[in-house]
Coordinates of C-alpha atoms in Angstrom, one line a residue:
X1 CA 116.5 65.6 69.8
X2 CA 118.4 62.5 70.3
X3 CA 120.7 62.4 73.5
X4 CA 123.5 60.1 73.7
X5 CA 125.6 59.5 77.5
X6 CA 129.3 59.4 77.0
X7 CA 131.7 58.2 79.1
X8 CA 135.2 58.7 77.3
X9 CA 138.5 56.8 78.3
X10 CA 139.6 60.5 79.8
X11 CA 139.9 64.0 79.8
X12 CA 142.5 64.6 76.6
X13 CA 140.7 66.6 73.8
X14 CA 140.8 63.6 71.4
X15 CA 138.1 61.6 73.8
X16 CA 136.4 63.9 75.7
X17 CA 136.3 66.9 73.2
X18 CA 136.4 65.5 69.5
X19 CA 132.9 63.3 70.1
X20 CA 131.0 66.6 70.7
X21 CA 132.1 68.5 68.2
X22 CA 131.1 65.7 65.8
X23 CA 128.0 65.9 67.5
X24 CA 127.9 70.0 66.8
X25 CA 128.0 68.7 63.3
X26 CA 124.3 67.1 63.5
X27 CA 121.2 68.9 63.3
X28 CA 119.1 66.8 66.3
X29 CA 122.1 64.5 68.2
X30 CA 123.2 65.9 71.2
X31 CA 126.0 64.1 73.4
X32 CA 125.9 64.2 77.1
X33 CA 129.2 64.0 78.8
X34 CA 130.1 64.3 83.0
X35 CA 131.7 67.1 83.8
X36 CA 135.4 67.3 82.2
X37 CA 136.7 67.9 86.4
X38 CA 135.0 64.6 87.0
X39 CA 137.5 62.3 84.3
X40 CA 140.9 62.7 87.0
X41 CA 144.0 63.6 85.3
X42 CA 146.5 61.3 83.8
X43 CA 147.4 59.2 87.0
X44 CA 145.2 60.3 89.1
X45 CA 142.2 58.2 88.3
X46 CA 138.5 59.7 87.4
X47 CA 135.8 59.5 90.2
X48 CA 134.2 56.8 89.2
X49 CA 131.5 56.7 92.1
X50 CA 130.2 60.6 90.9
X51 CA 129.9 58.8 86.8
X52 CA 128.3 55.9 87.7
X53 CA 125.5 58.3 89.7
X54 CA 125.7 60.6 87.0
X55 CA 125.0 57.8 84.7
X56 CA 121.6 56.6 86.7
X57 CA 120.5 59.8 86.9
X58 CA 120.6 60.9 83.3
X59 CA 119.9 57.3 81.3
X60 CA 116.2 57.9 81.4
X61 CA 116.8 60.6 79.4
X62 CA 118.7 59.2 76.7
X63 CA 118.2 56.8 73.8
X64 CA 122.0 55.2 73.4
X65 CA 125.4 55.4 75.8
X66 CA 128.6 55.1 74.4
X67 CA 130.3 54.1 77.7
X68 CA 134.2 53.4 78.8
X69 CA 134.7 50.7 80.8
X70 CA 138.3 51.3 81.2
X71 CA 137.0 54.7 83.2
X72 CA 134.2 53.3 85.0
X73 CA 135.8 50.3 86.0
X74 CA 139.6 51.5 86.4
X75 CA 139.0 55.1 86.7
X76 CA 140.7 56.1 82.7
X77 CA 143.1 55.0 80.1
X78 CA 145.9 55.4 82.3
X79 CA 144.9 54.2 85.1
X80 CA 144.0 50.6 83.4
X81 CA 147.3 49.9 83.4
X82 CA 148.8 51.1 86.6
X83 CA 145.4 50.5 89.2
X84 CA 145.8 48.1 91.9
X85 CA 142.1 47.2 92.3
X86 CA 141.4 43.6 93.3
X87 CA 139.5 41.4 90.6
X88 CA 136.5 41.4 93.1
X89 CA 136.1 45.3 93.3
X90 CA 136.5 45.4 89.3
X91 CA 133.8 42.6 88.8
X92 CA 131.6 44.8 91.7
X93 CA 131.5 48.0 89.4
X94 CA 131.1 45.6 86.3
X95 CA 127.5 44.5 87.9
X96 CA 126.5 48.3 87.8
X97 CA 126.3 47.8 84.1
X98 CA 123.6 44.8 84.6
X99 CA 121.8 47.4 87.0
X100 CA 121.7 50.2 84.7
X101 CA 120.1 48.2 81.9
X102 CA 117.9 46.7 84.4
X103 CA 116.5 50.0 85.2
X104 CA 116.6 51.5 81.4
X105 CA 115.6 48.4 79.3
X106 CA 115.6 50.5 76.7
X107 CA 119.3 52.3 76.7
X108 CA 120.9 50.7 73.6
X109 CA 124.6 50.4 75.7
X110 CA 127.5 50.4 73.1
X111 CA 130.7 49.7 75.6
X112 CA 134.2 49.9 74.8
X113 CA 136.7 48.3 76.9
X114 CA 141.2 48.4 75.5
X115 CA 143.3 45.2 75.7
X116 CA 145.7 47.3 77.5
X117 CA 149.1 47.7 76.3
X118 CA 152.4 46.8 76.7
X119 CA 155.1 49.5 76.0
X120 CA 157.6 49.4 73.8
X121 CA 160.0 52.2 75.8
X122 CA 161.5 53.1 79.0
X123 CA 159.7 55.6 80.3
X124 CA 156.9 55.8 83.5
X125 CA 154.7 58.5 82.0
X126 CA 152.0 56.8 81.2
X127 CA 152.8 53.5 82.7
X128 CA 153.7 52.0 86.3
X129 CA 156.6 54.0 88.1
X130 CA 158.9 51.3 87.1
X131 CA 158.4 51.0 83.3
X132 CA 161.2 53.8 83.7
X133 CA 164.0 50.9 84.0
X134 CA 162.2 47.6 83.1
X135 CA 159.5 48.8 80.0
X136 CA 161.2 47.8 77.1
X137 CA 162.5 44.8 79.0
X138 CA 159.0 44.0 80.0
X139 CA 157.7 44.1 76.4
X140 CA 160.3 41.9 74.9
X141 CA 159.8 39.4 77.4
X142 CA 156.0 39.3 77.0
X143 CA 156.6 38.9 73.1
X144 CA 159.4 36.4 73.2
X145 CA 157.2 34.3 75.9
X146 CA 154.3 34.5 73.5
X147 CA 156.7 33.3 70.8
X148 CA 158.1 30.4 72.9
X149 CA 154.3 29.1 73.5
X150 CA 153.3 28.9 70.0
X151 CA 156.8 27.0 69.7
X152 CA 158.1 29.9 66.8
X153 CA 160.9 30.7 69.0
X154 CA 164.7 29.7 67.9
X155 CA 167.3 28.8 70.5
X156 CA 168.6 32.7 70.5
X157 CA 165.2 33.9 71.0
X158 CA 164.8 31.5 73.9
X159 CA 168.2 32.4 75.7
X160 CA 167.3 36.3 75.5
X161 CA 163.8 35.2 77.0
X162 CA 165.4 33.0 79.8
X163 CA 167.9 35.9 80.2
X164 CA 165.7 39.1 80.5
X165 CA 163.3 37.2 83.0
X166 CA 166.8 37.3 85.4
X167 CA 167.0 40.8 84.8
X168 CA 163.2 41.8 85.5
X169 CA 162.6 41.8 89.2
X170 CA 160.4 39.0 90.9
X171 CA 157.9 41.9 92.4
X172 CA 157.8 43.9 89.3
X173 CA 156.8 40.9 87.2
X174 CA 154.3 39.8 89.5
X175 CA 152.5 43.6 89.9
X176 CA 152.6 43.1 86.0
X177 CA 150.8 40.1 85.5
X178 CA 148.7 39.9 88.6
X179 CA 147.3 43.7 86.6
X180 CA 146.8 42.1 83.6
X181 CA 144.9 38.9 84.7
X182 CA 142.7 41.0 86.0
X183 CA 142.2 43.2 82.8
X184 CA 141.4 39.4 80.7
X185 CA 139.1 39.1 83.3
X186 CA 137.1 42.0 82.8
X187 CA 137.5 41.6 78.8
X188 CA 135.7 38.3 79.2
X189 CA 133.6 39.5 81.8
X190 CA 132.3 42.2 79.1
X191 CA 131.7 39.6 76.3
X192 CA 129.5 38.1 79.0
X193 CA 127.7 41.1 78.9
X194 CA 127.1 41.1 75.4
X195 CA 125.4 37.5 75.9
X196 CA 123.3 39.0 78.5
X197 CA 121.5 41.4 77.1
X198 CA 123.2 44.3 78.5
X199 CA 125.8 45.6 75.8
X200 CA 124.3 45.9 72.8
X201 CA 127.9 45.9 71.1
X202 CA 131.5 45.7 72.6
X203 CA 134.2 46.8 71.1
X204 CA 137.9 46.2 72.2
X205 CA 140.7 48.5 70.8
X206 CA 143.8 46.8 71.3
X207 CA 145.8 50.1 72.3
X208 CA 149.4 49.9 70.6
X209 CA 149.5 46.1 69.8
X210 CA 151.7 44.1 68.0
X211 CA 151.6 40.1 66.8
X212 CA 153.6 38.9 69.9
X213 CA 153.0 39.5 73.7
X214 CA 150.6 39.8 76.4
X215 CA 147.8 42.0 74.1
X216 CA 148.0 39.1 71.1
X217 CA 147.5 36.5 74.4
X218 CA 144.3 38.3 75.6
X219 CA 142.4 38.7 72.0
X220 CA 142.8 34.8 71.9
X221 CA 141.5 34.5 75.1
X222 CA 138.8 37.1 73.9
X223 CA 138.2 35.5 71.1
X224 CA 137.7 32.2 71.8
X225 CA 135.0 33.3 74.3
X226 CA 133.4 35.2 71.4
X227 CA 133.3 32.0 69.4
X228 CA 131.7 29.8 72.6
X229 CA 129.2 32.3 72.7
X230 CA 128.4 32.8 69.3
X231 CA 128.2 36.7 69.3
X232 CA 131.1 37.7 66.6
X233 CA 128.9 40.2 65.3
X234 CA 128.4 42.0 68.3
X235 CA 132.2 41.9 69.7
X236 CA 134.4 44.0 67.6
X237 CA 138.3 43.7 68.5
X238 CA 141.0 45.9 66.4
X239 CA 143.7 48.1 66.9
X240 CA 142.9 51.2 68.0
X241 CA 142.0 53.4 71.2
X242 CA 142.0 57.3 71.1
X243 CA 139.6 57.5 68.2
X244 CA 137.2 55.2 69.8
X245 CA 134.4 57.5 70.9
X246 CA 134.3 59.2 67.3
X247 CA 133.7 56.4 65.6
X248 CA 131.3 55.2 68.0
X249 CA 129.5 58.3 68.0
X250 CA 129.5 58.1 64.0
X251 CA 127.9 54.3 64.5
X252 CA 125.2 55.8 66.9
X253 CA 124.5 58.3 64.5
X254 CA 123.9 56.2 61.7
X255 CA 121.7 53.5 63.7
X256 CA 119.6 56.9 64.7
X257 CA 119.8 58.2 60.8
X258 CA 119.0 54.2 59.4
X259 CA 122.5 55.3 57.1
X260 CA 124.8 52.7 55.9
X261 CA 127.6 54.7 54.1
X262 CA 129.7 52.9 51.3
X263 CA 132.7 53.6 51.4
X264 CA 135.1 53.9 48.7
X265 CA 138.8 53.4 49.5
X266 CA 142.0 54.5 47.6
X267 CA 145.5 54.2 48.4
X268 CA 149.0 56.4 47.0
X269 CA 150.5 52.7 46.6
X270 CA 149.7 49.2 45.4
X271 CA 151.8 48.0 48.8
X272 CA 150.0 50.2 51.4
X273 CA 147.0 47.6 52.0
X274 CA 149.4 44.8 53.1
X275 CA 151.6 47.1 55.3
X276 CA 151.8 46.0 59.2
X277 CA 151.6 49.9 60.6
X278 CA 154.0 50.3 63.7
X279 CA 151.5 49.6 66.7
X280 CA 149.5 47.6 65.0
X281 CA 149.1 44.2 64.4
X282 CA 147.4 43.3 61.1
X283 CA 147.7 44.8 57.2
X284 CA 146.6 48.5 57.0
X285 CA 143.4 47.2 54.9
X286 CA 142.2 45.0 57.4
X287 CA 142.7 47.9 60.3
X288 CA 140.3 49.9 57.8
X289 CA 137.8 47.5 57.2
X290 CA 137.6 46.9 60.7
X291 CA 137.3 51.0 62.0
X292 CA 134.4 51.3 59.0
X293 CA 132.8 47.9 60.5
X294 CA 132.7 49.2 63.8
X295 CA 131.2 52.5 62.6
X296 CA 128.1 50.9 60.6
X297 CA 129.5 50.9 57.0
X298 CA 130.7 48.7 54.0
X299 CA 133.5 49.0 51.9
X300 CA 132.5 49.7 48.3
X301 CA 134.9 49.0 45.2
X302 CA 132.9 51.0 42.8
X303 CA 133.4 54.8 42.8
X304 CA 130.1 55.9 41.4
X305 CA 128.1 53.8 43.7
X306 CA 130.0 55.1 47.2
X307 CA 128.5 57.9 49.3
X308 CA 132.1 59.3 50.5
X309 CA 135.9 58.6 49.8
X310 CA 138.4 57.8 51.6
X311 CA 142.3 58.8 50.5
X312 CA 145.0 57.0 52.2
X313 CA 148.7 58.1 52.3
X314 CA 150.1 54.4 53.0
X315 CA 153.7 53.9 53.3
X316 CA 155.2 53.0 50.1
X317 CA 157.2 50.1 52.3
X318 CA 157.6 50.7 55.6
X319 CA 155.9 53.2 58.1
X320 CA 158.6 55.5 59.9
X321 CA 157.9 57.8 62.9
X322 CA 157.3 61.3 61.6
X323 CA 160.5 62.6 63.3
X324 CA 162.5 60.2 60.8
X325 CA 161.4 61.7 57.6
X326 CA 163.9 63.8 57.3
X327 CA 166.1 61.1 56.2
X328 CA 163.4 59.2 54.7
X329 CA 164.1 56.0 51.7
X330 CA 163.3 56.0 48.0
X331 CA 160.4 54.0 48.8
X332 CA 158.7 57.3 49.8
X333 CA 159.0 58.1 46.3
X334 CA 159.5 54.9 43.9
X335 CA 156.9 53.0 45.9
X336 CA 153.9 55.3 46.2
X337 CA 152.1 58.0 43.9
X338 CA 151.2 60.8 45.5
X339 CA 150.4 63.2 42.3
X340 CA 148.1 60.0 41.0
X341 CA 145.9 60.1 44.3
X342 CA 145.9 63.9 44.8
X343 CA 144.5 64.1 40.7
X344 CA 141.8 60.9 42.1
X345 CA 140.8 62.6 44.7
X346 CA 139.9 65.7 42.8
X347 CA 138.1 63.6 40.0
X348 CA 136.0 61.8 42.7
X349 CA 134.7 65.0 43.6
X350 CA 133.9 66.7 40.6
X351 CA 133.1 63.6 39.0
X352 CA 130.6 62.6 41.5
X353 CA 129.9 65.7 44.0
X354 CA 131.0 63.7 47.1
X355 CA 133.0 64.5 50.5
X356 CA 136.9 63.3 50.2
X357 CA 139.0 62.4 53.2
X358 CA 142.5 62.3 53.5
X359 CA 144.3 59.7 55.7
X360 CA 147.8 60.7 56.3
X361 CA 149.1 57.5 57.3
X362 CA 152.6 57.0 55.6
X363 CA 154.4 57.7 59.1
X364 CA 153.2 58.0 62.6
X365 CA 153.0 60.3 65.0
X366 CA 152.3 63.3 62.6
X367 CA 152.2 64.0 59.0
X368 CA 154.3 63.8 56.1
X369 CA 155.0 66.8 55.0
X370 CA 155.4 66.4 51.3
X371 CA 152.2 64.6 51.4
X372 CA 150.8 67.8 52.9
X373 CA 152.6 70.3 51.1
X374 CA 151.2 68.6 47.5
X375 CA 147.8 69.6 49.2
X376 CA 148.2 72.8 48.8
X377 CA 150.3 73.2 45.6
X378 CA 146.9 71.5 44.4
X379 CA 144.3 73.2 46.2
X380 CA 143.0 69.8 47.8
X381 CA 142.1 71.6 51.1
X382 CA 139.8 74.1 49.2
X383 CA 137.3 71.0 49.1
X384 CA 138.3 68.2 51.2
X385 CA 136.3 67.4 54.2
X386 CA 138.7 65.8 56.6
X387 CA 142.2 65.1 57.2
X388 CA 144.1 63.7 59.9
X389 CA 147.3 61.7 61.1
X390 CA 148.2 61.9 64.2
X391 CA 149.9 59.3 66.5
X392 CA 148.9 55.6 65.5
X393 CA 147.6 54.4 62.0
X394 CA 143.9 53.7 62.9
X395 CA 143.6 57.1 65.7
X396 CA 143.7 58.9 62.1
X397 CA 142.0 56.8 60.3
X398 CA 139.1 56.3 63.0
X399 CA 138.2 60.1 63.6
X400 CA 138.8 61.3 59.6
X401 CA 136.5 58.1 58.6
X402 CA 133.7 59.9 61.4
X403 CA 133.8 63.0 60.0
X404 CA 133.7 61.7 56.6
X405 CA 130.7 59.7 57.0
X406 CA 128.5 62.6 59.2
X407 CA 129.3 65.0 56.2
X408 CA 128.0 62.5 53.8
X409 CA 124.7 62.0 55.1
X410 CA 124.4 65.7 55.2
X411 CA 125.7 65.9 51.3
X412 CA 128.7 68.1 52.3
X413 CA 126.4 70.2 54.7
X414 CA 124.8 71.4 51.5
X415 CA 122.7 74.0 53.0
X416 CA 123.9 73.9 56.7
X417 CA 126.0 76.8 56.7
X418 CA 126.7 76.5 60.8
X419 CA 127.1 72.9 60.7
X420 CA 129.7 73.4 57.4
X421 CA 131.4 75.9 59.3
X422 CA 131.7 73.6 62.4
X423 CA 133.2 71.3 60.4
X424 CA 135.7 73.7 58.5
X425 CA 137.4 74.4 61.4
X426 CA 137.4 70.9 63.4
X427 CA 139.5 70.3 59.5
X428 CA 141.1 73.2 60.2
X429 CA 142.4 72.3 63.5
X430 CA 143.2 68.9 62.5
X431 CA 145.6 70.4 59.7
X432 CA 147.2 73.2 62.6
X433 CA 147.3 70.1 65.5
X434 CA 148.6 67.4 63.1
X435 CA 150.6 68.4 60.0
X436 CA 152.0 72.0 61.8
X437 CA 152.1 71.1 65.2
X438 CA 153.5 67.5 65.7
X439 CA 155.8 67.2 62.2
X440 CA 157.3 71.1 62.6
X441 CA 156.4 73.1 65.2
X442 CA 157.1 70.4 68.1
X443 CA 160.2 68.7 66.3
X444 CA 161.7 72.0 66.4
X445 CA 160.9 72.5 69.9
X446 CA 162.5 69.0 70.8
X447 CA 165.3 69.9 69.1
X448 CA 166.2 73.3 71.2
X449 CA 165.0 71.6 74.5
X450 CA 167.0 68.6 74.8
X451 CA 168.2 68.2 77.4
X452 CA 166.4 71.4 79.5
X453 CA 162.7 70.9 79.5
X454 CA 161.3 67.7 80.5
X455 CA 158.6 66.9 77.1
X456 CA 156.3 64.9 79.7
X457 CA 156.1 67.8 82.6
X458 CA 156.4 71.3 81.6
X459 CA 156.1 72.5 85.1
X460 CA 157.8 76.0 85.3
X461 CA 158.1 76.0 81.4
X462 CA 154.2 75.7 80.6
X463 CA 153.8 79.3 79.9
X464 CA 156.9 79.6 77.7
X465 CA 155.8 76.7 75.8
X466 CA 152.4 77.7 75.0
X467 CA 153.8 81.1 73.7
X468 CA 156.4 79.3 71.3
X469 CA 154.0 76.4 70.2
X470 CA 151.0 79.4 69.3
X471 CA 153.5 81.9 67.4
X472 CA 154.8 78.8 65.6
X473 CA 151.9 77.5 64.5
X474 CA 150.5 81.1 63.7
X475 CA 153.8 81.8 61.4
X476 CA 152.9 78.4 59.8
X477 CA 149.5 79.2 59.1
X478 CA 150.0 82.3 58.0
X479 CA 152.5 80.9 55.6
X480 CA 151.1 77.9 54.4
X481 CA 147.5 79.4 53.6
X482 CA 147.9 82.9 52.3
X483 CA 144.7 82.5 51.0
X484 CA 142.8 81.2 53.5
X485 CA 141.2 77.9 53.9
X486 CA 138.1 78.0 52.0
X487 CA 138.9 82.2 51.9
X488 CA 139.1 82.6 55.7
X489 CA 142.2 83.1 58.0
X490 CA 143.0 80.4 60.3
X491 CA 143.7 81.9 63.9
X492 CA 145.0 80.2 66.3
X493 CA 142.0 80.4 69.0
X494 CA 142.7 77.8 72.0
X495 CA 146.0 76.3 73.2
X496 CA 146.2 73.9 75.9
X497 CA 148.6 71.6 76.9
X498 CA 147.1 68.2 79.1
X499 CA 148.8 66.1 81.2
X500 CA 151.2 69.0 81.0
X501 CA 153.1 67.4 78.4
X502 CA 153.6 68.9 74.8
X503 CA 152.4 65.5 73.0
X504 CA 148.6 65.9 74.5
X505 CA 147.1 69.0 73.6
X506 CA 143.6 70.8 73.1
X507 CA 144.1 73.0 70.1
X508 CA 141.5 75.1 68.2
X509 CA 141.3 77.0 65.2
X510 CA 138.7 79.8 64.2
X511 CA 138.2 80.5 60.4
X512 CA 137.7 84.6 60.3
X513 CA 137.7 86.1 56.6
X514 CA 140.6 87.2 54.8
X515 CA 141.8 90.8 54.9
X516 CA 141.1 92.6 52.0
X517 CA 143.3 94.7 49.8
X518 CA 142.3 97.3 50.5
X519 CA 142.6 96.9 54.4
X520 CA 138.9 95.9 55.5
X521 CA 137.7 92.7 56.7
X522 CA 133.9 91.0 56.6
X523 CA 132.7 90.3 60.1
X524 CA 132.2 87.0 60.9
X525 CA 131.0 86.0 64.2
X526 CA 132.9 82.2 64.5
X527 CA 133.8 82.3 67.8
X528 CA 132.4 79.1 69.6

């Protein structure tokens, strides 16, 4: 048995929870994760003394670590963007890296370590207490400062710049940039790592980026150390962040298996490889290309000669947020094809016997539901293998390209009847969690609430929510898939909502055979 350690960037299900049941899809690959009470909660940072002892005292026993230096170093994801740790203290814990290598030459470290973000919004949820008033003030600065320094700014551009730093207080703007000089100074300090021996690969998800600003500023800084020290193939910077430790655990998986899957790549328009997704800050293609990179693949442009496929639903123009798509352009329809890849995808696997995934990446933050609804008017979801699209462009792409690429060495699971079943329902609950949940089921549920429960802290209304978001999604399934997926019921099994805010949740769901005419059902033990 292979053991892997894993750190993850915190306790939501999409870091801590989706790695291991990738893993549960593997016959001899075991991940090893700290205790889930260990990784804090939201704010309040992990405790990072109890991982880095947990880390010494399990290495010996592993062959590879997939580790989060945001969490060891910061204390999570959160927390790398609000902590108020001295550069000194950061570059202390850094060393433990050097000692842990020191004392298990042969851990093969793969580290992963976010250019942090800058956001977009007003709001202090995820973000110092005074992103509330000066966010989206702060972000527009940052980008029109970057502008002004490559000298792309006009005189309007310039004016707003010189006005908004009036507006942005002299403390806020200094707890702002004294945090990120010490976040460039741990990105370098990582490639440094790489050059000594200790990470065997970095890799830098630039969480929510965009051309302009302070992220854009660090992967030059990042970049030109990369180049000084020569190591280009063993520093991997793209956007990304939440489907990190998938796709790491999919590139430990095939450096164990000595698999290099080719990957063949189709899109519902000609347009969708050139489209700059919202939070993101290069073409679709080249966000791809980068996520199957870091995973241990290639991209192939022959059908016959590729191991798995991957579908994308690309904008046909422009990506909208999936709340908007109620009033979406003709471009959803004149631009893109969606029959033409839904008939492709179908062909590819009759044609050639191979798993299919489907990227739903037309809008963020959920699904499009015409997209998904032309799945099951053409019974796609009685043989895909994965499907996703939640939040940003690459989070989808990142964990359905993992999935995809597990199920290929494993020919479909051909054979593996617990391992095909594990993966069923991790489909199954990316289906419930990311078409049902966050482009119907929650929209509705923002729509009644405004105004009387707070999205970002349920508090008093937890238990209320829980009950409306599980018979929602349980009316939904029922509805959608009368038949089943793959002839079983989809139940609703596990319902949690972290950070006690409706847009983070832990959501399961069990495949248990259909009833049958005549009133009986065939027991199935699935519960996990």
């Amino acid at each position: 048995m292979n053991r892997i350690l894993y750190v993850p960037l915190d306790e939501r299900a999409c870091n801590y929870e989706f790695p291991a049941l990738l893993a549960g899809m593997t016959e001899d690959v075991a991940l090893v994760e700290p205790p889930v009470g260990w990784m804090g909660f939201k704010k309040k940072p992990a405790d990072i003394d109890a991982l880095w002892a947990w880390l010494f005292e399990n290495a010996g026993q592993c062959s590879h670590a997939i580790l989060s230096v945001d969490t060891l170093v910061y204390g999570n994801i959160i927390n790398s963007r609000t902590h108020h740790r001295p550069l000194e203290a950061c570059m202390e814990t850094l060393s433990r890296f050097t000692e842990l290598k020191r004392k298990n030459p042969e851990l093969s470290i793969h580290a992963f370590n976010l250019v942090a973000r800058v956001a977009a919004y007003d709001s202090d949820a995820e973000d110092p207490d005074y992103w509330a008033s000066y966010g989206r003030k702060i972000w527009r600065y940052a980008c029109l400062t970057d502008k002004a320094e490559r000298g792309e700014a006009d005189e309007a551009e310039r004016g707003e710049c010189a006005a908004l730093r009036r507006e942005i207080p002299d403390g806020v703007l200094a707890d702002f940039l004294a945090r990120r000089a010490v976040g460039r100074a741990v990105n370098l300090a990582c490639v440094d790592l790489v050059r000594d021996g200790v990470f065997d690969v970095l890799t830098v998800p630039k969480d929510d980026t965009a051309e302009y600003g302070y992220a854009a500023l660090d992967q030059m800084a990042i970049a030109k150390r990369v180049r000084e020290l020569r190591l280009p193939d063993r520093v991997l910077v793209y956007p990304g962040a939440d489907e990190v430790g998938s796709v790491l655990f999919a590139r430990v998986f095939n450096q164990i298996k000595n698999y290099r899957p080719r990957i063949y790549i189709r899109y519902s328009s000609v347009y969708g490889p050139f489209i700059v997704p919202r939070y993101e800050d290069r073409p679709l293609q080249e966000g791809i290309k980068a996520q199957i990179t870091s995973l241990g693949g290639v991209v192939l442009d022959a059908p016959g000669d590729s191991d798995c496929m991957l579908a994308v639903n690309s904008p046909g123009k422009h990506m909208i947020e999936s709340v908007e798509q109620y009033t979406k352009d003709l471009t959803f329809s004149t631009h893109l094809n969606l029959n033409e890849l839904f008939r492709y995808m179908r062909y590819y696997h009759e044609e050639y016997g191979r798993p299919v995934g489907l990227a739903e990446v037309s809008v963020a933050n959920g699904c499009e539901n015409d997209c998904m609804e032309l799945g099951l008017l053409t019974g796609t979801y009685d043989y895909l293998t994965a499907v996703g699209g939640w939040n940003t462009a690459q989070n989808t792409i990142g964990v359905v390209l993992a999935q995809l690429v597990i199920a290929s060495y494993y020919n479909g699971f051909c054979g593996r009847p617990e391992q095909l079943r594990r993966s069923e329902e991790f489909m199954a609950s990316r289906l419930a969690s990311d078409w049902l949940y966050q482009s119907n089921v929650l929209h509705r549920y923002l729509a009644e609430t405004a105004g009387t429960v707070d999205p970002y802290a349920l508090g008093r209304h937890y238990r209320d929510a829980v009950e409306y978001f599980r018979h929602g999604l349980q009316a939904l399934l029922d509805e959608k898939f009368t038949a089943g997926i793959r002839g079983r019921r989809p139940i609703v099994d596990t319902l949690q909502f972290q950070w006690d805010g409706i847009f983070y949740i832990r959501l399961h769901v069990r495949l248990e055979e259909v009833l049958r005419a005549e009133g009986t059902k065939e027991k199935t033990d699935t519960g996990e």
